[in-house]
Amino acid sequence: MSELVTFTIQDGVALIQVNNPPVNALSPGVPEGIEDAINQAESRPDAIAVVLSGAGRTFVAGADIHELELAAWGKGAGGPDLHGLLQRIEDCAKPVVMAIHGTALGGGLELAMAGHFRVAVKDALLGQPEVNLGIIPGAEGTQRLPRLVGVEKAIAMCVSGKPLKAQEALAAGLLDAIVEGDLVFDAAAFARERAKRGGPYAKTRERHDKLGSQQQNASLFAAGRETARKTRRNMLAPLKAVDAIEAAATLPFQEGCRRERKLFAECLESDQCKALIHAFFGERSVAKVPDVPKETRAFMVHKAAIIGAGTMGAGIAMACVNAGIPVLLKDSKQEALDSGMANIRRNYEISVSRGRFTPELAHQRIAMIHPQLDFADFDSADLVVEAVFEDLELKKRIFAEVDKVTKPECVLASNTSTLSIDEIASACSRARMVVGLHFFSPANVMRLIEIVRGQSTSKEVLATATGLAKRLSKVGVVVGNCAGFVGNRIMFPYMYEAQFLVEEGATPEQVDKTLTDWGMAMGIFAVDDMAGIDVAWRVRRELQHFSEPGVRRPLVADKLYELGRLGQKTGAGWYRYSEDRKAVPDPEILRLIRQTAAQAGIPQRPLTSQEILERSLYALINEGAHVLEEGFASRASDIDVIYINGYGFPAWRGGPMFYADTVGLRNIYGRIVEFHRQMGARWQPAPLLKRLAEQEKTFRAFDAERGMGAATVRS
Ligand code: 3HC
Ligand code: NAI
């Protein structure tokens, strides 16, 4: 037997175990090993049944994504061809029981569905997340899944990519039993019992009872396509997954498999697949901080204290208790504390009403948050997160106080979005314990945290922060301490360029629509209104944007501020807002823009979508190249991860730097040089972009050459 798959016989049951850490992916050797083991199990007279399980932390988490990546870039075979293996398992004369713990995902679930029975522990997850990688299930999952759970559920699983919890999987017919004791032991007992009842054992591929009639299914496919278009806008794979499930319901099994294979290959060749696999590995590489070795000791976080019960403090408190970390929530004013707790309660009530939490669970979570006005018990906290107003003096005062009331090994974090972590750290005696934890709003929902490394932040504190992000189910990206850190720093040139476009003749809704049609979750004017026109105004002053002579400054945004049109919160900003916060274009704004432009002598002209996209996105990319070269981001892919998880950048375009690679850095550099010539200083090309363009290289290659590449394919 190969080392990747082990085989033993115990009490009449052949135990096959996949042992391919970390997640038992179906890498070369694993499918072959399983097939050998099945052959052996069938031929051994001392085994009456078979149990297949995964060693370590999980069952099988799918095909090896490294292999898929190679194939997507035309450098490999295209993932494992499991057809023969799955058929072999189904045809086994002895009952094959799949014993699932951890996750059975993608090819893992496809493998499990070829077994005659499936049992799982109660916290197992089963799903077809392939759409998140820009592909569809490619090992007959679109053919077997509807046979087990019905067409409607299969569509929902393959389009959303969301896994089912064991209990849901049992109810849907994907599992035969949930076991409470030792998984393999109980699965073996189950298998023995089935063997004693005798065969033949049901083959999933021969089942038709849940496939429904053409008439019943027509509306399901139409609804599935509608959901795919709405919830996974502009993505190819979810629609192709529906096509493949339709094939399952209308064609014989083998033909359906052929159709699936063809659709899978089409997805694998797409740019979306390359981009999404890039995003997958990018997300996994952020925790690998170049000079912080894996073995670095992290501080244990058993309790957190949060200062400031406003928008961010309340959200961070929820994120912590949702991860099982009890919280002391301190504010300086009773009304602010009450309002923060009321917001938290309201949030949990909404979750209960949507069926996400039971009332008991919501109650337990709220009870883990202790509201207070003083520093009582702060000496028991392992982490403090400061989330008071964005005011440097106030933050410094708080850090000086916190320094005195916490234990020396307590990590002190600030949620500042613009201020210098080093300045804040200078107020206390242990700058090495200070770090920025820049959560995004709403903090209990948004996945991104920028972990801001100050000049003295210790490696242990960074390891604690990256570990904490993971524990909170977030993506923590370590960034340097520059103005605006990485995300906001590169957002401002993008936002201002959009404003210049509007001053030259475009409208906010035209720019926003161009951006959302292209794939952004929100247009930049809608973002500005949501964050608050006053916030950007303050940033412009604090960060001294436009202090350099000769650099054009946006004119209308300041006028909005002066008019008190601060965005959603005042019912008007770039847009006017109805009761339900729907943005409505406002003729008054258009008048203001045109008047301002006329006064400033800015000529008006129609702007094309292409110019809107190039100018706004290339401004983002150029600043990204500056940030990368200056070392405030470790990798180009870190910028991609930040933009996908914090700024609504479409994951299927891979993030701004990956997108730049797909356009070609030479092309982008060429356009920026032209913009520089036409529009002056703000378009100064980033030296790194110039260098890479001249060398015909990509940002991915730049990451790889420095040993920072997240991916298998370097190009
Ligand atoms: N192939 C190769 N490597 C994988 C992998 C896979 N399917 N899944 C995870 N890994 C690697 C990660 O890159 C990471 O490597 P690293 O330590 O070198 O960075 C390591 O395993 C651990 O991964 P996570 O940090 O994500 O670990 P978690 O415990 O947080 O999560 C998980 C585990 C839920 C399994 C998560 O890794 C995950 O969602 N994996 C992807 C699952 C997936 O998409 N499966 C479908 C693959 S496509 C497919 O099967 C096609 C088929 O239809 C033919
Ligand atoms: P907020 O105004 O909603 O809340 C601030 C809270 O701090 C208020 O409840 C206030 O009473 C409290 N506070 C003020 N002084 C205090 C003191 N001395 N001791 C204890 N509590 C005190 O502000 P918000 O939006 O929550 O922002 C907080 C921090 O988070 C700021 O630094 C901001 O830049 C940052 N941030 C904000 C984001 C947002 O979208 N709102 C996003 C990311 C970071």
PDB file of N, CA and C in Angstrom, residues 567-647:
ATOM      1  N   GLY A 567     -23.352  62.042   3.414  1.00  0.00           N
ATOM      2  CA  GLY A 567     -23.535  60.671   2.935  1.00  0.00           C
ATOM      3  C   GLY A 567     -24.796  60.061   3.510  1.00  0.00           C
ATOM      4  N   GLN A 568     -24.788  58.732   3.616  1.00  0.00           N
ATOM      5  CA  GLN A 568     -25.996  58.020   4.069  1.00  0.00           C
ATOM      6  C   GLN A 568     -26.529  58.560   5.376  1.00  0.00           C
ATOM      7  N   LYS A 569     -25.612  58.883   6.303  1.00  0.00           N
ATOM      8  CA  LYS A 569     -26.073  59.249   7.648  1.00  0.00           C
ATOM      9  C   LYS A 569     -26.870  60.556   7.662  1.00  0.00           C
ATOM     10  N   THR A 570     -26.668  61.428   6.667  1.00  0.00           N
ATOM     11  CA  THR A 570     -27.466  62.659   6.622  1.00  0.00           C
ATOM     12  C   THR A 570     -28.510  62.588   5.505  1.00  0.00           C
ATOM     13  N   GLY A 571     -28.657  61.421   4.907  1.00  0.00           N
ATOM     14  CA  GLY A 571     -29.683  61.244   3.873  1.00  0.00           C
ATOM     15  C   GLY A 571     -29.259  61.787   2.512  1.00  0.00           C
ATOM     16  N   ALA A 572     -28.068  62.378   2.446  1.00  0.00           N
ATOM     17  CA  ALA A 572     -27.602  62.900   1.152  1.00  0.00           C
ATOM     18  C   ALA A 572     -26.097  63.040   1.157  1.00  0.00           C
ATOM     19  N   GLY A 573     -25.523  62.720   0.018  1.00  0.00           N
ATOM     20  CA  GLY A 573     -24.081  62.882  -0.194  1.00  0.00           C
ATOM     21  C   GLY A 573     -23.918  63.017  -1.694  1.00  0.00           C
ATOM     22  N   TRP A 574     -23.208  62.091  -2.313  1.00  0.00           N
ATOM     23  CA  TRP A 574     -23.152  62.061  -3.775  1.00  0.00           C
ATOM     24  C   TRP A 574     -24.513  61.678  -4.339  1.00  0.00           C
ATOM     25  N   TYR A 575     -25.265  60.943  -3.531  1.00  0.00           N
ATOM     26  CA  TYR A 575     -26.625  60.560  -3.905  1.00  0.00           C
ATOM     27  C   TYR A 575     -27.579  61.106  -2.850  1.00  0.00           C
ATOM     28  N   ARG A 576     -28.862  61.023  -3.142  1.00  0.00           N
ATOM     29  CA  ARG A 576     -29.868  61.268  -2.122  1.00  0.00           C
ATOM     30  C   ARG A 576     -30.353  59.889  -1.661  1.00  0.00           C
ATOM     31  N   TYR A 577     -30.727  59.765  -0.384  1.00  0.00           N
ATOM     32  CA  TYR A 577     -31.109  58.446   0.130  1.00  0.00           C
ATOM     33  C   TYR A 577     -32.558  58.422   0.572  1.00  0.00           C
ATOM     34  N   SER A 578     -33.268  57.378   0.123  1.00  0.00           N
ATOM     35  CA  SER A 578     -34.658  57.219   0.556  1.00  0.00           C
ATOM     36  C   SER A 578     -34.640  56.557   1.930  1.00  0.00           C
ATOM     37  N   GLU A 579     -35.818  56.414   2.500  1.00  0.00           N
ATOM     38  CA  GLU A 579     -35.968  55.821   3.847  1.00  0.00           C
ATOM     39  C   GLU A 579     -35.198  54.502   3.981  1.00  0.00           C
ATOM     40  N   ASP A 580     -35.307  53.647   2.938  1.00  0.00           N
ATOM     41  CA  ASP A 580     -34.668  52.332   3.009  1.00  0.00           C
ATOM     42  C   ASP A 580     -33.197  52.388   2.557  1.00  0.00           C
ATOM     43  N   ARG A 581     -32.617  53.550   2.588  1.00  0.00           N
ATOM     44  CA  ARG A 581     -31.194  53.754   2.264  1.00  0.00           C
ATOM     45  C   ARG A 581     -30.836  53.456   0.822  1.00  0.00           C
ATOM     46  N   LYS A 582     -31.855  53.510  -0.033  1.00  0.00           N
ATOM     47  CA  LYS A 582     -31.568  53.279  -1.451  1.00  0.00           C
ATOM     48  C   LYS A 582     -31.007  54.565  -2.046  1.00  0.00           C
ATOM     49  N   ALA A 583     -29.913  54.433  -2.791  1.00  0.00           N
ATOM     50  CA  ALA A 583     -29.290  55.623  -3.385  1.00  0.00           C
ATOM     51  C   ALA A 583     -30.066  56.070  -4.622  1.00  0.00           C
ATOM     52  N   VAL A 584     -30.409  57.356  -4.665  1.00  0.00           N
ATOM     53  CA  VAL A 584     -31.131  57.899  -5.816  1.00  0.00           C
ATOM     54  C   VAL A 584     -30.289  59.039  -6.394  1.00  0.00           C
ATOM     55  N   PRO A 585     -30.044  59.033  -7.727  1.00  0.00           N
ATOM     56  CA  PRO A 585     -29.279  60.137  -8.312  1.00  0.00           C
ATOM     57  C   PRO A 585     -29.969  61.472  -8.012  1.00  0.00           C
ATOM     58  N   ASP A 586     -29.165  62.496  -7.790  1.00  0.00           N
ATOM     59  CA  ASP A 586     -29.712  63.758  -7.324  1.00  0.00           C
ATOM     60  C   ASP A 586     -29.353  64.882  -8.308  1.00  0.00           C
ATOM     61  N   PRO A 587     -30.374  65.491  -8.968  1.00  0.00           N
ATOM     62  CA  PRO A 587     -30.078  66.555  -9.944  1.00  0.00           C
ATOM     63  C   PRO A 587     -29.336  67.732  -9.298  1.00  0.00           C
ATOM     64  N   GLU A 588     -29.572  67.928  -8.016  1.00  0.00           N
ATOM     65  CA  GLU A 588     -28.898  69.027  -7.322  1.00  0.00           C
ATOM     66  C   GLU A 588     -27.378  68.834  -7.336  1.00  0.00           C
ATOM     67  N   ILE A 589     -26.974  67.596  -7.138  1.00  0.00           N
ATOM     68  CA  ILE A 589     -25.543  67.267  -7.143  1.00  0.00           C
ATOM     69  C   ILE A 589     -24.938  67.499  -8.518  1.00  0.00           C
ATOM     70  N   LEU A 590     -25.726  67.108  -9.507  1.00  0.00           N
ATOM     71  CA  LEU A 590     -25.230  67.300 -10.861  1.00  0.00           C
ATOM     72  C   LEU A 590     -25.015  68.783 -11.148  1.00  0.00           C
ATOM     73  N   ARG A 591     -25.990  69.605 -10.691  1.00  0.00           N
ATOM     74  CA  ARG A 591     -25.845  71.066 -10.873  1.00  0.00           C
ATOM     75  C   ARG A 591     -24.581  71.555 -10.165  1.00  0.00           C
ATOM     76  N   LEU A 592     -24.396  71.062  -8.935  1.00  0.00           N
ATOM     77  CA  LEU A 592     -23.227  71.490  -8.130  1.00  0.00           C
ATOM     78  C   LEU A 592     -21.913  71.102  -8.844  1.00  0.00           C
ATOM     79  N   ILE A 593     -21.900  69.900  -9.382  1.00  0.00           N
ATOM     80  CA  ILE A 593     -20.682  69.419 -10.066  1.00  0.00           C
ATOM     81  C   ILE A 593     -20.403  70.297 -11.294  1.00  0.00           C
ATOM     82  N   ARG A 594     -21.431  70.525 -12.100  1.00  0.00           N
ATOM     83  CA  ARG A 594     -21.224  71.291 -13.328  1.00  0.00           C
ATOM     84  C   ARG A 594     -20.820  72.734 -13.011  1.00  0.00           C
ATOM     85  N   GLN A 595     -21.457  73.285 -11.981  1.00  0.00           N
ATOM     86  CA  GLN A 595     -21.142  74.663 -11.591  1.00  0.00           C
ATOM     87  C   GLN A 595     -19.689  74.767 -11.102  1.00  0.00           C
ATOM     88  N   THR A 596     -19.299  73.807 -10.278  1.00  0.00           N
ATOM     89  CA  THR A 596     -17.933  73.808  -9.738  1.00  0.00           C
ATOM     90  C   THR A 596     -16.918  73.679 -10.867  1.00  0.00           C
ATOM     91  N   ALA A 597     -17.222  72.766 -11.801  1.00  0.00           N
ATOM     92  CA  ALA A 597     -16.301  72.554 -12.930  1.00  0.00           C
ATOM     93  C   ALA A 597     -16.186  73.829 -13.764  1.00  0.00           C
ATOM     94  N   ALA A 598     -17.327  74.495 -14.001  1.00  0.00           N
ATOM     95  CA  ALA A 598     -17.313  75.718 -14.814  1.00  0.00           C
ATOM     96  C   ALA A 598     -16.459  76.788 -14.129  1.00  0.00           C
ATOM     97  N   GLN A 599     -16.687  76.934 -12.806  1.00  0.00           N
ATOM     98  CA  GLN A 599     -15.906  77.939 -12.066  1.00  0.00           C
ATOM     99  C   GLN A 599     -14.401  77.661 -12.151  1.00  0.00           C
ATOM    100  N   ALA A 600     -14.057  76.365 -12.134  1.00  0.00           N
ATOM    101  CA  ALA A 600     -12.635  76.007 -12.148  1.00  0.00           C
ATOM    102  C   ALA A 600     -12.084  75.925 -13.573  1.00  0.00           C
ATOM    103  N   GLY A 601     -12.969  76.152 -14.545  1.00  0.00           N
ATOM    104  CA  GLY A 601     -12.534  76.106 -15.948  1.00  0.00           C
ATOM    105  C   GLY A 601     -12.205  74.707 -16.436  1.00  0.00           C
ATOM    106  N   ILE A 602     -12.877  73.718 -15.868  1.00  0.00           N
ATOM    107  CA  ILE A 602     -12.621  72.328 -16.320  1.00  0.00           C
ATOM    108  C   ILE A 602     -13.546  72.030 -17.501  1.00  0.00           C
ATOM    109  N   PRO A 603     -12.970  71.750 -18.681  1.00  0.00           N
ATOM    110  CA  PRO A 603     -13.840  71.495 -19.834  1.00  0.00           C
ATOM    111  C   PRO A 603     -14.663  70.219 -19.635  1.00  0.00           C
ATOM    112  N   GLN A 604     -15.863  70.213 -20.173  1.00  0.00           N
ATOM    113  CA  GLN A 604     -16.761  69.054 -20.022  1.00  0.00           C
ATOM    114  C   GLN A 604     -16.776  68.240 -21.311  1.00  0.00           C
ATOM    115  N   ARG A 605     -16.815  66.929 -21.172  1.00  0.00           N
ATOM    116  CA  ARG A 605     -16.872  66.061 -22.354  1.00  0.00           C
ATOM    117  C   ARG A 605     -17.475  64.726 -21.935  1.00  0.00           C
ATOM    118  N   PRO A 606     -17.986  63.980 -22.900  1.00  0.00           N
ATOM    119  CA  PRO A 606     -18.507  62.665 -22.520  1.00  0.00           C
ATOM    120  C   PRO A 606     -17.353  61.709 -22.214  1.00  0.00           C
ATOM    121  N   LEU A 607     -17.528  60.875 -21.213  1.00  0.00           N
ATOM    122  CA  LEU A 607     -16.459  59.908 -20.870  1.00  0.00           C
ATOM    123  C   LEU A 607     -16.944  58.495 -21.154  1.00  0.00           C
ATOM    124  N   THR A 608     -16.057  57.700 -21.719  1.00  0.00           N
ATOM    125  CA  THR A 608     -16.444  56.323 -22.051  1.00  0.00           C
ATOM    126  C   THR A 608     -16.198  55.417 -20.841  1.00  0.00           C
ATOM    127  N   SER A 609     -16.857  54.258 -20.863  1.00  0.00           N
ATOM    128  CA  SER A 609     -16.646  53.280 -19.783  1.00  0.00           C
ATOM    129  C   SER A 609     -15.178  52.883 -19.729  1.00  0.00           C
ATOM    130  N   GLN A 610     -14.573  52.777 -20.907  1.00  0.00           N
ATOM    131  CA  GLN A 610     -13.164  52.347 -20.917  1.00  0.00           C
ATOM    132  C   GLN A 610     -12.283  53.351 -20.180  1.00  0.00           C
ATOM    133  N   GLU A 611     -12.517  54.630 -20.430  1.00  0.00           N
ATOM    134  CA  GLU A 611     -11.689  55.629 -19.744  1.00  0.00           C
ATOM    135  C   GLU A 611     -11.967  55.621 -18.236  1.00  0.00           C
ATOM    136  N   ILE A 612     -13.239  55.462 -17.899  1.00  0.00           N
ATOM    137  CA  ILE A 612     -13.594  55.431 -16.470  1.00  0.00           C
ATOM    138  C   ILE A 612     -12.860  54.272 -15.786  1.00  0.00           C
ATOM    139  N   LEU A 613     -12.916  53.109 -16.426  1.00  0.00           N
ATOM    140  CA  LEU A 613     -12.275  51.940 -15.815  1.00  0.00           C
ATOM    141  C   LEU A 613     -10.764  52.115 -15.755  1.00  0.00           C
ATOM    142  N   GLU A 614     -10.185  52.535 -16.872  1.00  0.00           N
ATOM    143  CA  GLU A 614      -8.720  52.639 -16.885  1.00  0.00           C
ATOM    144  C   GLU A 614      -8.244  53.636 -15.840  1.00  0.00           C
ATOM    145  N   ARG A 615      -8.870  54.797 -15.818  1.00  0.00           N
ATOM    146  CA  ARG A 615      -8.335  55.813 -14.900  1.00  0.00           C
ATOM    147  C   ARG A 615      -8.555  55.427 -13.443  1.00  0.00           C
ATOM    148  N   SER A 616      -9.740  54.906 -13.114  1.00  0.00           N
ATOM    149  CA  SER A 616      -9.952  54.593 -11.699  1.00  0.00           C
ATOM    150  C   SER A 616      -9.115  53.373 -11.276  1.00  0.00           C
ATOM    151  N   LEU A 617      -9.146  52.323 -12.077  1.00  0.00           N
ATOM    152  CA  LEU A 617      -8.435  51.103 -11.655  1.00  0.00           C
ATOM    153  C   LEU A 617      -6.914  51.248 -11.762  1.00  0.00           C
ATOM    154  N   TYR A 618      -6.429  51.955 -12.759  1.00  0.00           N
ATOM    155  CA  TYR A 618      -4.979  52.080 -12.896  1.00  0.00           C
ATOM    156  C   TYR A 618      -4.408  52.977 -11.790  1.00  0.00           C
ATOM    157  N   ALA A 619      -5.241  53.905 -11.299  1.00  0.00           N
ATOM    158  CA  ALA A 619      -4.796  54.733 -10.165  1.00  0.00           C
ATOM    159  C   ALA A 619      -4.568  53.828  -8.942  1.00  0.00           C
ATOM    160  N   LEU A 620      -5.477  52.879  -8.777  1.00  0.00           N
ATOM    161  CA  LEU A 620      -5.382  51.912  -7.663  1.00  0.00           C
ATOM    162  C   LEU A 620      -4.131  51.041  -7.830  1.00  0.00           C
ATOM    163  N   ILE A 621      -3.930  50.560  -9.039  1.00  0.00           N
ATOM    164  CA  ILE A 621      -2.818  49.638  -9.304  1.00  0.00           C
ATOM    165  C   ILE A 621      -1.467  50.366  -9.161  1.00  0.00           C
ATOM    166  N   ASN A 622      -1.399  51.582  -9.649  1.00  0.00           N
ATOM    167  CA  ASN A 622      -0.135  52.332  -9.574  1.00  0.00           C
ATOM    168  C   ASN A 622       0.259  52.563  -8.115  1.00  0.00           C
ATOM    169  N   GLU A 623      -0.741  52.929  -7.298  1.00  0.00           N
ATOM    170  CA  GLU A 623      -0.436  53.145  -5.872  1.00  0.00           C
ATOM    171  C   GLU A 623      -0.088  51.799  -5.211  1.00  0.00           C
ATOM    172  N   GLY A 624      -0.748  50.729  -5.665  1.00  0.00           N
ATOM    173  CA  GLY A 624      -0.426  49.394  -5.151  1.00  0.00           C
ATOM    174  C   GLY A 624       1.042  49.059  -5.410  1.00  0.00           C
ATOM    175  N   ALA A 625       1.526  49.422  -6.592  1.00  0.00           N
ATOM    176  CA  ALA A 625       2.930  49.159  -6.931  1.00  0.00           C
ATOM    177  C   ALA A 625       3.864  49.970  -6.028  1.00  0.00           C
ATOM    178  N   HIS A 626       3.476  51.211  -5.708  1.00  0.00           N
ATOM    179  CA  HIS A 626       4.284  52.014  -4.776  1.00  0.00           C
ATOM    180  C   HIS A 626       4.365  51.325  -3.406  1.00  0.00           C
ATOM    181  N   VAL A 627       3.199  50.908  -2.911  1.00  0.00           N
ATOM    182  CA  VAL A 627       3.104  50.291  -1.584  1.00  0.00           C
ATOM    183  C   VAL A 627       3.971  49.031  -1.516  1.00  0.00           C
ATOM    184  N   LEU A 628       3.935  48.281  -2.613  1.00  0.00           N
ATOM    185  CA  LEU A 628       4.685  47.028  -2.674  1.00  0.00           C
ATOM    186  C   LEU A 628       6.187  47.309  -2.675  1.00  0.00           C
ATOM    187  N   GLU A 629       6.579  48.245  -3.487  1.00  0.00           N
ATOM    188  CA  GLU A 629       8.002  48.560  -3.579  1.00  0.00           C
ATOM    189  C   GLU A 629       8.528  49.130  -2.257  1.00  0.00           C
ATOM    190  N   GLU A 630       7.685  49.918  -1.594  1.00  0.00           N
ATOM    191  CA  GLU A 630       8.118  50.501  -0.321  1.00  0.00           C
ATOM    192  C   GLU A 630       8.072  49.478   0.820  1.00  0.00           C
ATOM    193  N   GLY A 631       7.534  48.304   0.548  1.00  0.00           N
ATOM    194  CA  GLY A 631       7.554  47.228   1.537  1.00  0.00           C
ATOM    195  C   GLY A 631       6.423  47.296   2.552  1.00  0.00           C
ATOM    196  N   PHE A 632       5.412  48.155   2.320  1.00  0.00           N
ATOM    197  CA  PHE A 632       4.299  48.205   3.274  1.00  0.00           C
ATOM    198  C   PHE A 632       3.352  47.023   3.082  1.00  0.00           C
ATOM    199  N   ALA A 633       3.414  46.406   1.902  1.00  0.00           N
ATOM    200  CA  ALA A 633       2.748  45.111   1.692  1.00  0.00           C
ATOM    201  C   ALA A 633       3.870  44.139   1.348  1.00  0.00           C
ATOM    202  N   SER A 634       3.808  42.911   1.888  1.00  0.00           N
ATOM    203  CA  SER A 634       4.892  41.956   1.627  1.00  0.00           C
ATOM    204  C   SER A 634       4.804  41.371   0.233  1.00  0.00           C
ATOM    205  N   ARG A 635       3.582  41.210  -0.230  1.00  0.00           N
ATOM    206  CA  ARG A 635       3.393  40.551  -1.533  1.00  0.00           C
ATOM    207  C   ARG A 635       2.323  41.289  -2.318  1.00  0.00           C
ATOM    208  N   ALA A 636       2.410  41.178  -3.635  1.00  0.00           N
ATOM    209  CA  ALA A 636       1.322  41.713  -4.469  1.00  0.00           C
ATOM    210  C   ALA A 636       0.027  40.989  -4.109  1.00  0.00           C
ATOM    211  N   SER A 637       0.146  39.682  -3.827  1.00  0.00           N
ATOM    212  CA  SER A 637      -1.090  38.938  -3.537  1.00  0.00           C
ATOM    213  C   SER A 637      -1.713  39.381  -2.214  1.00  0.00           C
ATOM    214  N   ASP A 638      -0.929  39.958  -1.298  1.00  0.00           N
ATOM    215  CA  ASP A 638      -1.528  40.488  -0.060  1.00  0.00           C
ATOM    216  C   ASP A 638      -2.472  41.646  -0.396  1.00  0.00           C
ATOM    217  N   ILE A 639      -2.059  42.469  -1.370  1.00  0.00           N
ATOM    218  CA  ILE A 639      -2.925  43.593  -1.773  1.00  0.00           C
ATOM    219  C   ILE A 639      -4.216  43.036  -2.379  1.00  0.00           C
ATOM    220  N   ASP A 640      -4.068  41.982  -3.165  1.00  0.00           N
ATOM    221  CA  ASP A 640      -5.255  41.352  -3.754  1.00  0.00           C
ATOM    222  C   ASP A 640      -6.198  40.858  -2.667  1.00  0.00           C
ATOM    223  N   VAL A 641      -5.624  40.194  -1.663  1.00  0.00           N
ATOM    224  CA  VAL A 641      -6.454  39.636  -0.591  1.00  0.00           C
ATOM    225  C   VAL A 641      -7.157  40.780   0.165  1.00  0.00           C
ATOM    226  N   ILE A 642      -6.442  41.871   0.393  1.00  0.00           N
ATOM    227  CA  ILE A 642      -7.038  43.020   1.087  1.00  0.00           C
ATOM    228  C   ILE A 642      -8.213  43.564   0.273  1.00  0.00           C
ATOM    229  N   TYR A 643      -8.009  43.716  -1.033  1.00  0.00           N
ATOM    230  CA  TYR A 643      -9.070  44.317  -1.844  1.00  0.00           C
ATOM    231  C   TYR A 643     -10.278  43.404  -2.019  1.00  0.00           C
ATOM    232  N   ILE A 644     -10.029  42.099  -2.100  1.00  0.00           N
ATOM    233  CA  ILE A 644     -11.157  41.168  -2.258  1.00  0.00           C
ATOM    234  C   ILE A 644     -11.961  41.096  -0.957  1.00  0.00           C
ATOM    235  N   ASN A 645     -11.271  41.074   0.171  1.00  0.00           N
ATOM    236  CA  ASN A 645     -11.969  40.851   1.438  1.00  0.00           C
ATOM    237  C   ASN A 645     -12.425  42.117   2.154  1.00  0.00           C
ATOM    238  N   GLY A 646     -11.872  43.269   1.765  1.00  0.00           N
ATOM    239  CA  GLY A 646     -12.245  44.491   2.480  1.00  0.00           C
ATOM    240  C   GLY A 646     -12.865  45.558   1.607  1.00  0.00           C
ATOM    241  N   TYR A 647     -12.720  45.443   0.287  1.00  0.00           N
ATOM    242  CA  TYR A 647     -13.142  46.551  -0.577  1.00  0.00           C
ATOM    243  C   TYR A 647     -14.051  46.125  -1.728  1.00  0.00           C
TER     244      TYR A 647
END
